[in-house]
Amino acid sequence: MSTQTPALVEPTAKDQLQQQIILILDFGSQYSELIARRIRETQVYSEVISYRTTAEQLRLLNPQGIILSGGPSSVYDLGAPQCDPAIWEMGIPVLGVCYGMQLMVQQLGGLVEKADRAEYGKAAIHIDDPTDLLTNVNEGSTMWMSHGDSCHQLPAGFELLAHTDNTPCAAIAHHERRLYGVQFHPEVVHSIDGAAMIRNFVYHICRCQPTWTTEAFVEQSIREIRAKVGDKRVLLALSGGVDSSTLAFLMHQAIGDQLTCMFIDQGFMRKLEPERLVTLFNEQFHINVEYVQARSRFIDAIKGMVDPEEKRKRIGREFIRVFEEESKKLGPFDYLAQGTLYPDVIESADTNVDPQTGERVAVKIKSHHNVGGLPKDLQFKLIEPLRKLFKDEVRKVGKVLNVPDEIIQRQPFPGPGLAIRIMGEVTAARLNTLRDADLIVRQEVNRHGLYNSVWQAFAVLLADVKSVGVMGDQRTYANPIVLRFVSSEDGMTADWAKVPYDVLEIISNRIVNEVEGINRVVYDITSKPPGTIEWE
Ligand code: XMP
């Protein structure tokens, strides 16, 4: 293996070698990120890095433990990803999960073969050795399996910890060398005692302390922000969402008035939201927000457009123009604070790095992830204090910083806002219609205590569709509103939400009676996939 190959994601742990860390070598599993989240839930820091990271590079990062993730390959595939075999000799505990375990077995001289039957789904594990890794894991406990290959012969010195009816080696260990392997996925929710197993690995085997706490993160971030920014000025594009708001609180606590928040009102927000946001920040939080009223510019920019991608692109382009003009007026600034989160860092590994300086540069405004690159001459230095965090961790940080619940618990809202919830051309009148319907949805969802139990609940206006109705003795011919309510864990997949019929009935009655131009309300019963959450 080449020692030249850098880690795909430069671990941010380098800057804080004091902090204990469990590193996850990613072999392409859809669950790698989830493993990191589970570890962090034990209050120990964890990052996902490339499987190509060498033992030498790992030693510099000084992890307390290493986890080899699962992956789609078979260890016998041509070009199957391998880890540096020197990892086994480092004396650091290693846990191989699924593919990671098979790799461990194969590299250490055991035998991996295609299983008689691929195993997918829940399986009961039978425990052969209840010590260390499987302490507090119950006999017969359900674990999640997803594998076609199986270990058929253990490498020298390994012992069997558990098996299932179809998998002779479901968990294995070389106790002395602290090398462990599990064929199942302890990180997924279906693995009932998976969390207990992860705690065993983290605390008992790797001997970590629970030091990754939100309070510690906030303290350390404030110190780092101060050290980095010095007496310079920082610009922050505030959207009112969880990430940019939490970032504003954190930055403000660190550098006070050296921070300038800019809120660009595109005119596509929900009813009264821009006003509320500006008042909250300026008057209640005493964080100064420069309000940029750009509503007519944005409507003009998408005049006559019906194509969703066109709309998004034009809104994105306009955003950059306004951002550029206004930041010049308010500037100069040395830094741009961005609410980049850890999943963005993993996904965009290497891509945002200036090849000359090696510094990360602003090519995207993440609060509008549909917005394209900023112009070259506007490249601020970046400061991204949330880049180690998952979304749920940002919420915890927000809580510690006293960001109010109405922001922390806010449902996701797309950068282009209501403009992509009007099917057809966006006009001021149509925006008002949608805003009124949307307000009723929000009011009723709140009144019935549904706000936190659905992922998103909103209205969509079918502006180019009309249908016939009857109100009083009058025939009507007007537009429909679609109600889109979904439940989801992360927005990647979603189910249409099974909200009570009587709530839908109230919302429907109110919209038809109170919103001019609407005579019909329909409920979207499409999951994602095949639908998306937004209509455009
Ligand atoms: P879709 O429609 O792709 O949406 O199923 C998934 C999640 O992403 C949100 N979304 C956006 N968020 N800018 C954002 O910040 C956008 O352009 C954007 N488009 C969709 C959407 O609301 C859902 O939560």
PDB file of N, CA, C and O and ligand atoms in Angstrom, residues 239 312 366-371 411-417 420-421 455-456 458 484 486 488 490-494 528 531-536, ligand 1:
ATOM      1  N   SER A 239     -29.457  32.777   8.224  1.00  0.00           N
ATOM      2  CA  SER A 239     -30.688  32.393   7.524  1.00  0.00           C
ATOM      3  C   SER A 239     -31.845  32.241   8.508  1.00  0.00           C
ATOM      4  O   SER A 239     -32.997  32.173   8.110  1.00  0.00           O
ATOM      5  N   ARG A 312     -34.115  27.696  -9.000  1.00  0.00           N
ATOM      6  CA  ARG A 312     -33.087  27.530  -7.966  1.00  0.00           C
ATOM      7  C   ARG A 312     -31.788  28.216  -8.362  1.00  0.00           C
ATOM      8  O   ARG A 312     -31.166  28.909  -7.562  1.00  0.00           O
ATOM      9  N   LYS A 366     -23.113  27.337   2.698  1.00  0.00           N
ATOM     10  CA  LYS A 366     -23.800  26.092   3.033  1.00  0.00           C
ATOM     11  C   LYS A 366     -25.243  26.297   3.468  1.00  0.00           C
ATOM     12  O   LYS A 366     -26.041  25.400   3.338  1.00  0.00           O
ATOM     13  N   SER A 367     -25.533  27.503   4.012  1.00  0.00           N
ATOM     14  CA  SER A 367     -26.918  27.697   4.427  1.00  0.00           C
ATOM     15  C   SER A 367     -27.838  27.698   3.201  1.00  0.00           C
ATOM     16  O   SER A 367     -29.034  27.622   3.317  1.00  0.00           O
ATOM     17  N   HIS A 368     -27.249  27.832   2.039  1.00  0.00           N
ATOM     18  CA  HIS A 368     -28.007  27.714   0.788  1.00  0.00           C
ATOM     19  C   HIS A 368     -27.251  26.721  -0.057  1.00  0.00           C
ATOM     20  O   HIS A 368     -26.494  27.100  -0.927  1.00  0.00           O
ATOM     21  N   HIS A 369     -27.439  25.440   0.228  1.00  0.00           N
ATOM     22  CA  HIS A 369     -26.519  24.518  -0.419  1.00  0.00           C
ATOM     23  C   HIS A 369     -26.756  24.418  -1.906  1.00  0.00           C
ATOM     24  O   HIS A 369     -26.019  23.790  -2.625  1.00  0.00           O
ATOM     25  N   ASN A 370     -27.779  25.102  -2.402  1.00  0.00           N
ATOM     26  CA  ASN A 370     -27.994  25.137  -3.840  1.00  0.00           C
ATOM     27  C   ASN A 370     -27.240  26.300  -4.481  1.00  0.00           C
ATOM     28  O   ASN A 370     -27.212  26.449  -5.678  1.00  0.00           O
ATOM     29  N   VAL A 371     -26.645  27.147  -3.647  1.00  0.00           N
ATOM     30  CA  VAL A 371     -25.949  28.313  -4.188  1.00  0.00           C
ATOM     31  C   VAL A 371     -24.582  27.906  -4.698  1.00  0.00           C
ATOM     32  O   VAL A 371     -23.858  27.174  -4.055  1.00  0.00           O
ATOM     33  N   GLN A 411     -38.227  23.273  12.059  1.00  0.00           N
ATOM     34  CA  GLN A 411     -38.182  22.279  10.989  1.00  0.00           C
ATOM     35  C   GLN A 411     -37.299  22.796   9.850  1.00  0.00           C
ATOM     36  O   GLN A 411     -37.187  24.008   9.671  1.00  0.00           O
ATOM     37  N   PRO A 412     -36.707  21.876   9.070  1.00  0.00           N
ATOM     38  CA  PRO A 412     -35.867  22.332   7.962  1.00  0.00           C
ATOM     39  C   PRO A 412     -36.676  23.203   6.991  1.00  0.00           C
ATOM     40  O   PRO A 412     -37.878  22.983   6.815  1.00  0.00           O
ATOM     41  N   PHE A 413     -35.993  24.168   6.420  1.00  0.00           N
ATOM     42  CA  PHE A 413     -36.645  25.047   5.459  1.00  0.00           C
ATOM     43  C   PHE A 413     -35.640  25.280   4.324  1.00  0.00           C
ATOM     44  O   PHE A 413     -34.488  25.618   4.576  1.00  0.00           O
ATOM     45  N   PRO A 414     -36.051  25.076   3.082  1.00  0.00           N
ATOM     46  CA  PRO A 414     -35.074  25.142   1.991  1.00  0.00           C
ATOM     47  C   PRO A 414     -34.569  26.561   1.735  1.00  0.00           C
ATOM     48  O   PRO A 414     -35.323  27.528   1.916  1.00  0.00           O
ATOM     49  N   GLY A 415     -33.320  26.673   1.296  1.00  0.00           N
ATOM     50  CA  GLY A 415     -32.737  27.980   0.982  1.00  0.00           C
ATOM     51  C   GLY A 415     -33.628  28.830   0.070  1.00  0.00           C
ATOM     52  O   GLY A 415     -33.883  29.990   0.371  1.00  0.00           O
ATOM     53  N   PRO A 416     -34.131  28.284  -1.042  1.00  0.00           N
ATOM     54  CA  PRO A 416     -34.964  29.102  -1.939  1.00  0.00           C
ATOM     55  C   PRO A 416     -36.395  29.300  -1.403  1.00  0.00           C
ATOM     56  O   PRO A 416     -37.220  29.933  -2.066  1.00  0.00           O
ATOM     57  N   GLY A 417     -36.668  28.743  -0.242  1.00  0.00           N
ATOM     58  CA  GLY A 417     -37.915  29.022   0.472  1.00  0.00           C
ATOM     59  C   GLY A 417     -39.191  28.726  -0.307  1.00  0.00           C
ATOM     60  O   GLY A 417     -39.281  27.751  -1.065  1.00  0.00           O
ATOM     61  N   ILE A 420     -39.882  27.604  -4.172  1.00  0.00           N
ATOM     62  CA  ILE A 420     -39.926  26.249  -4.734  1.00  0.00           C
ATOM     63  C   ILE A 420     -41.120  25.464  -4.194  1.00  0.00           C
ATOM     64  O   ILE A 420     -41.206  24.245  -4.336  1.00  0.00           O
ATOM     65  N   ARG A 421     -42.052  26.187  -3.556  1.00  0.00           N
ATOM     66  CA  ARG A 421     -43.300  25.551  -3.132  1.00  0.00           C
ATOM     67  C   ARG A 421     -44.474  26.150  -3.888  1.00  0.00           C
ATOM     68  O   ARG A 421     -45.634  25.934  -3.523  1.00  0.00           O
ATOM     69  N   TRP A 455     -41.322  15.630  10.734  1.00  0.00           N
ATOM     70  CA  TRP A 455     -40.047  16.206  10.274  1.00  0.00           C
ATOM     71  C   TRP A 455     -40.306  17.567   9.619  1.00  0.00           C
ATOM     72  O   TRP A 455     -39.638  18.546   9.900  1.00  0.00           O
ATOM     73  N   GLN A 456     -41.283  17.591   8.737  1.00  0.00           N
ATOM     74  CA  GLN A 456     -41.691  18.840   8.104  1.00  0.00           C
ATOM     75  C   GLN A 456     -43.190  18.796   7.843  1.00  0.00           C
ATOM     76  O   GLN A 456     -43.738  17.727   7.554  1.00  0.00           O
ATOM     77  N   PHE A 458     -45.821  21.377   5.669  1.00  0.00           N
ATOM     78  CA  PHE A 458     -45.936  22.646   4.946  1.00  0.00           C
ATOM     79  C   PHE A 458     -46.960  22.555   3.822  1.00  0.00           C
ATOM     80  O   PHE A 458     -47.508  21.481   3.542  1.00  0.00           O
ATOM     81  N   ARG A 484     -48.108  18.863   2.625  1.00  0.00           N
ATOM     82  CA  ARG A 484     -47.008  17.898   2.611  1.00  0.00           C
ATOM     83  C   ARG A 484     -46.502  17.747   4.047  1.00  0.00           C
ATOM     84  O   ARG A 484     -45.869  18.674   4.594  1.00  0.00           O
ATOM     85  N   VAL A 486     -44.299  15.105   6.411  1.00  0.00           N
ATOM     86  CA  VAL A 486     -43.497  13.879   6.351  1.00  0.00           C
ATOM     87  C   VAL A 486     -42.816  13.587   7.684  1.00  0.00           C
ATOM     88  O   VAL A 486     -42.519  14.497   8.456  1.00  0.00           O
ATOM     89  N   SER A 488     -39.354  11.678   9.145  1.00  0.00           N
ATOM     90  CA  SER A 488     -38.042  11.295   8.626  1.00  0.00           C
ATOM     91  C   SER A 488     -37.018  11.349   9.745  1.00  0.00           C
ATOM     92  O   SER A 488     -37.222  12.007  10.761  1.00  0.00           O
ATOM     93  N   ASP A 490     -33.566  11.874   8.800  1.00  0.00           N
ATOM     94  CA  ASP A 490     -32.491  12.753   8.335  1.00  0.00           C
ATOM     95  C   ASP A 490     -32.794  13.461   7.017  1.00  0.00           C
ATOM     96  O   ASP A 490     -31.918  14.093   6.433  1.00  0.00           O
ATOM     97  N   GLY A 491     -34.025  13.317   6.519  1.00  0.00           N
ATOM     98  CA  GLY A 491     -34.370  13.978   5.261  1.00  0.00           C
ATOM     99  C   GLY A 491     -33.945  13.204   4.021  1.00  0.00           C
ATOM    100  O   GLY A 491     -34.334  13.531   2.908  1.00  0.00           O
ATOM    101  N   MET A 492     -33.121  12.157   4.215  1.00  0.00           N
ATOM    102  CA  MET A 492     -32.657  11.390   3.050  1.00  0.00           C
ATOM    103  C   MET A 492     -33.758  10.471   2.548  1.00  0.00           C
ATOM    104  O   MET A 492     -33.919  10.251   1.357  1.00  0.00           O
ATOM    105  N   THR A 493     -34.478   9.868   3.501  1.00  0.00           N
ATOM    106  CA  THR A 493     -35.667   9.105   3.153  1.00  0.00           C
ATOM    107  C   THR A 493     -36.782   9.660   4.031  1.00  0.00           C
ATOM    108  O   THR A 493     -36.510  10.274   5.055  1.00  0.00           O
ATOM    109  N   ALA A 494     -38.014   9.449   3.601  1.00  0.00           N
ATOM    110  CA  ALA A 494     -39.122   9.995   4.398  1.00  0.00           C
ATOM    111  C   ALA A 494     -40.401   9.220   4.113  1.00  0.00           C
ATOM    112  O   ALA A 494     -40.548   8.605   3.059  1.00  0.00           O
ATOM    113  N   LYS A 528     -40.567   9.206   0.282  1.00  0.00           N
ATOM    114  CA  LYS A 528     -39.300   9.487  -0.405  1.00  0.00           C
ATOM    115  C   LYS A 528     -38.352   8.342  -0.139  1.00  0.00           C
ATOM    116  O   LYS A 528     -38.065   8.089   1.024  1.00  0.00           O
ATOM    117  N   GLY A 531     -40.831   9.885  -4.183  1.00  0.00           N
ATOM    118  CA  GLY A 531     -41.009  11.335  -4.224  1.00  0.00           C
ATOM    119  C   GLY A 531     -39.839  12.014  -3.527  1.00  0.00           C
ATOM    120  O   GLY A 531     -39.010  11.356  -2.902  1.00  0.00           O
ATOM    121  N   THR A 532     -39.734  13.325  -3.635  1.00  0.00           N
ATOM    122  CA  THR A 532     -38.826  14.071  -2.762  1.00  0.00           C
ATOM    123  C   THR A 532     -39.715  14.778  -1.759  1.00  0.00           C
ATOM    124  O   THR A 532     -40.928  14.792  -1.914  1.00  0.00           O
ATOM    125  N   ILE A 533     -39.108  15.355  -0.729  1.00  0.00           N
ATOM    126  CA  ILE A 533     -39.919  16.044   0.276  1.00  0.00           C
ATOM    127  C   ILE A 533     -40.495  17.320  -0.326  1.00  0.00           C
ATOM    128  O   ILE A 533     -41.700  17.550  -0.317  1.00  0.00           O
ATOM    129  N   GLU A 534     -39.625  18.158  -0.880  1.00  0.00           N
ATOM    130  CA  GLU A 534     -40.095  19.360  -1.570  1.00  0.00           C
ATOM    131  C   GLU A 534     -40.657  18.966  -2.933  1.00  0.00           C
ATOM    132  O   GLU A 534     -40.288  17.936  -3.477  1.00  0.00           O
ATOM    133  N   TRP A 535     -41.518  19.826  -3.459  1.00  0.00           N
ATOM    134  CA  TRP A 535     -42.089  19.525  -4.772  1.00  0.00           C
ATOM    135  C   TRP A 535     -41.197  19.981  -5.922  1.00  0.00           C
ATOM    136  O   TRP A 535     -41.408  19.599  -7.054  1.00  0.00           O
ATOM    137  N   GLU A 536     -40.243  20.882  -5.618  1.00  0.00           N
ATOM    138  CA  GLU A 536     -39.328  21.298  -6.697  1.00  0.00           C
ATOM    139  C   GLU A 536     -37.892  21.223  -6.209  1.00  0.00           C
ATOM    140  O   GLU A 536     -37.630  21.410  -5.029  1.00  0.00           O
TER     141      GLU A 536
HETATM  142  P1  XMP B   1     -35.839  16.847  -0.833  1.00  0.00           P
HETATM  143  O1  XMP B   1     -36.878  17.730  -1.461  1.00  0.00           O
HETATM  144  O2  XMP B   1     -34.591  16.742  -1.660  1.00  0.00           O
HETATM  145  O3  XMP B   1     -35.411  17.579   0.498  1.00  0.00           O
HETATM  146  O4  XMP B   1     -36.370  15.522  -0.453  1.00  0.00           O
HETATM  147  C1  XMP B   1     -34.651  16.998   1.526  1.00  0.00           C
HETATM  148  C2  XMP B   1     -34.499  17.998   2.630  1.00  0.00           C
HETATM  149  O5  XMP B   1     -33.691  19.112   2.205  1.00  0.00           O
HETATM  150  C3  XMP B   1     -34.424  20.322   2.288  1.00  0.00           C
HETATM  151  N1  XMP B   1     -34.056  21.109   1.112  1.00  0.00           N
HETATM  152  C4  XMP B   1     -33.206  22.146   1.129  1.00  0.00           C
HETATM  153  N2  XMP B   1     -32.535  22.723   2.139  1.00  0.00           N
HETATM  154  N3  XMP B   1     -31.640  24.312   0.616  1.00  0.00           N
HETATM  155  C5  XMP B   1     -31.753  23.822   1.882  1.00  0.00           C
HETATM  156  O6  XMP B   1     -31.141  24.369   2.787  1.00  0.00           O
HETATM  157  C6  XMP B   1     -32.265  23.773  -0.454  1.00  0.00           C
HETATM  158  O7  XMP B   1     -32.134  24.229  -1.578  1.00  0.00           O
HETATM  159  C7  XMP B   1     -33.101  22.636  -0.173  1.00  0.00           C
HETATM  160  N4  XMP B   1     -33.872  21.861  -0.973  1.00  0.00           N
HETATM  161  C8  XMP B   1     -34.454  20.916  -0.153  1.00  0.00           C
HETATM  162  C9  XMP B   1     -35.883  19.911   2.298  1.00  0.00           C
HETATM  163  O8  XMP B   1     -36.702  20.885   2.899  1.00  0.00           O
HETATM  164  C10 XMP B   1     -35.822  18.617   3.064  1.00  0.00           C
HETATM  165  O9  XMP B   1     -35.743  18.843   4.456  1.00  0.00           O
END
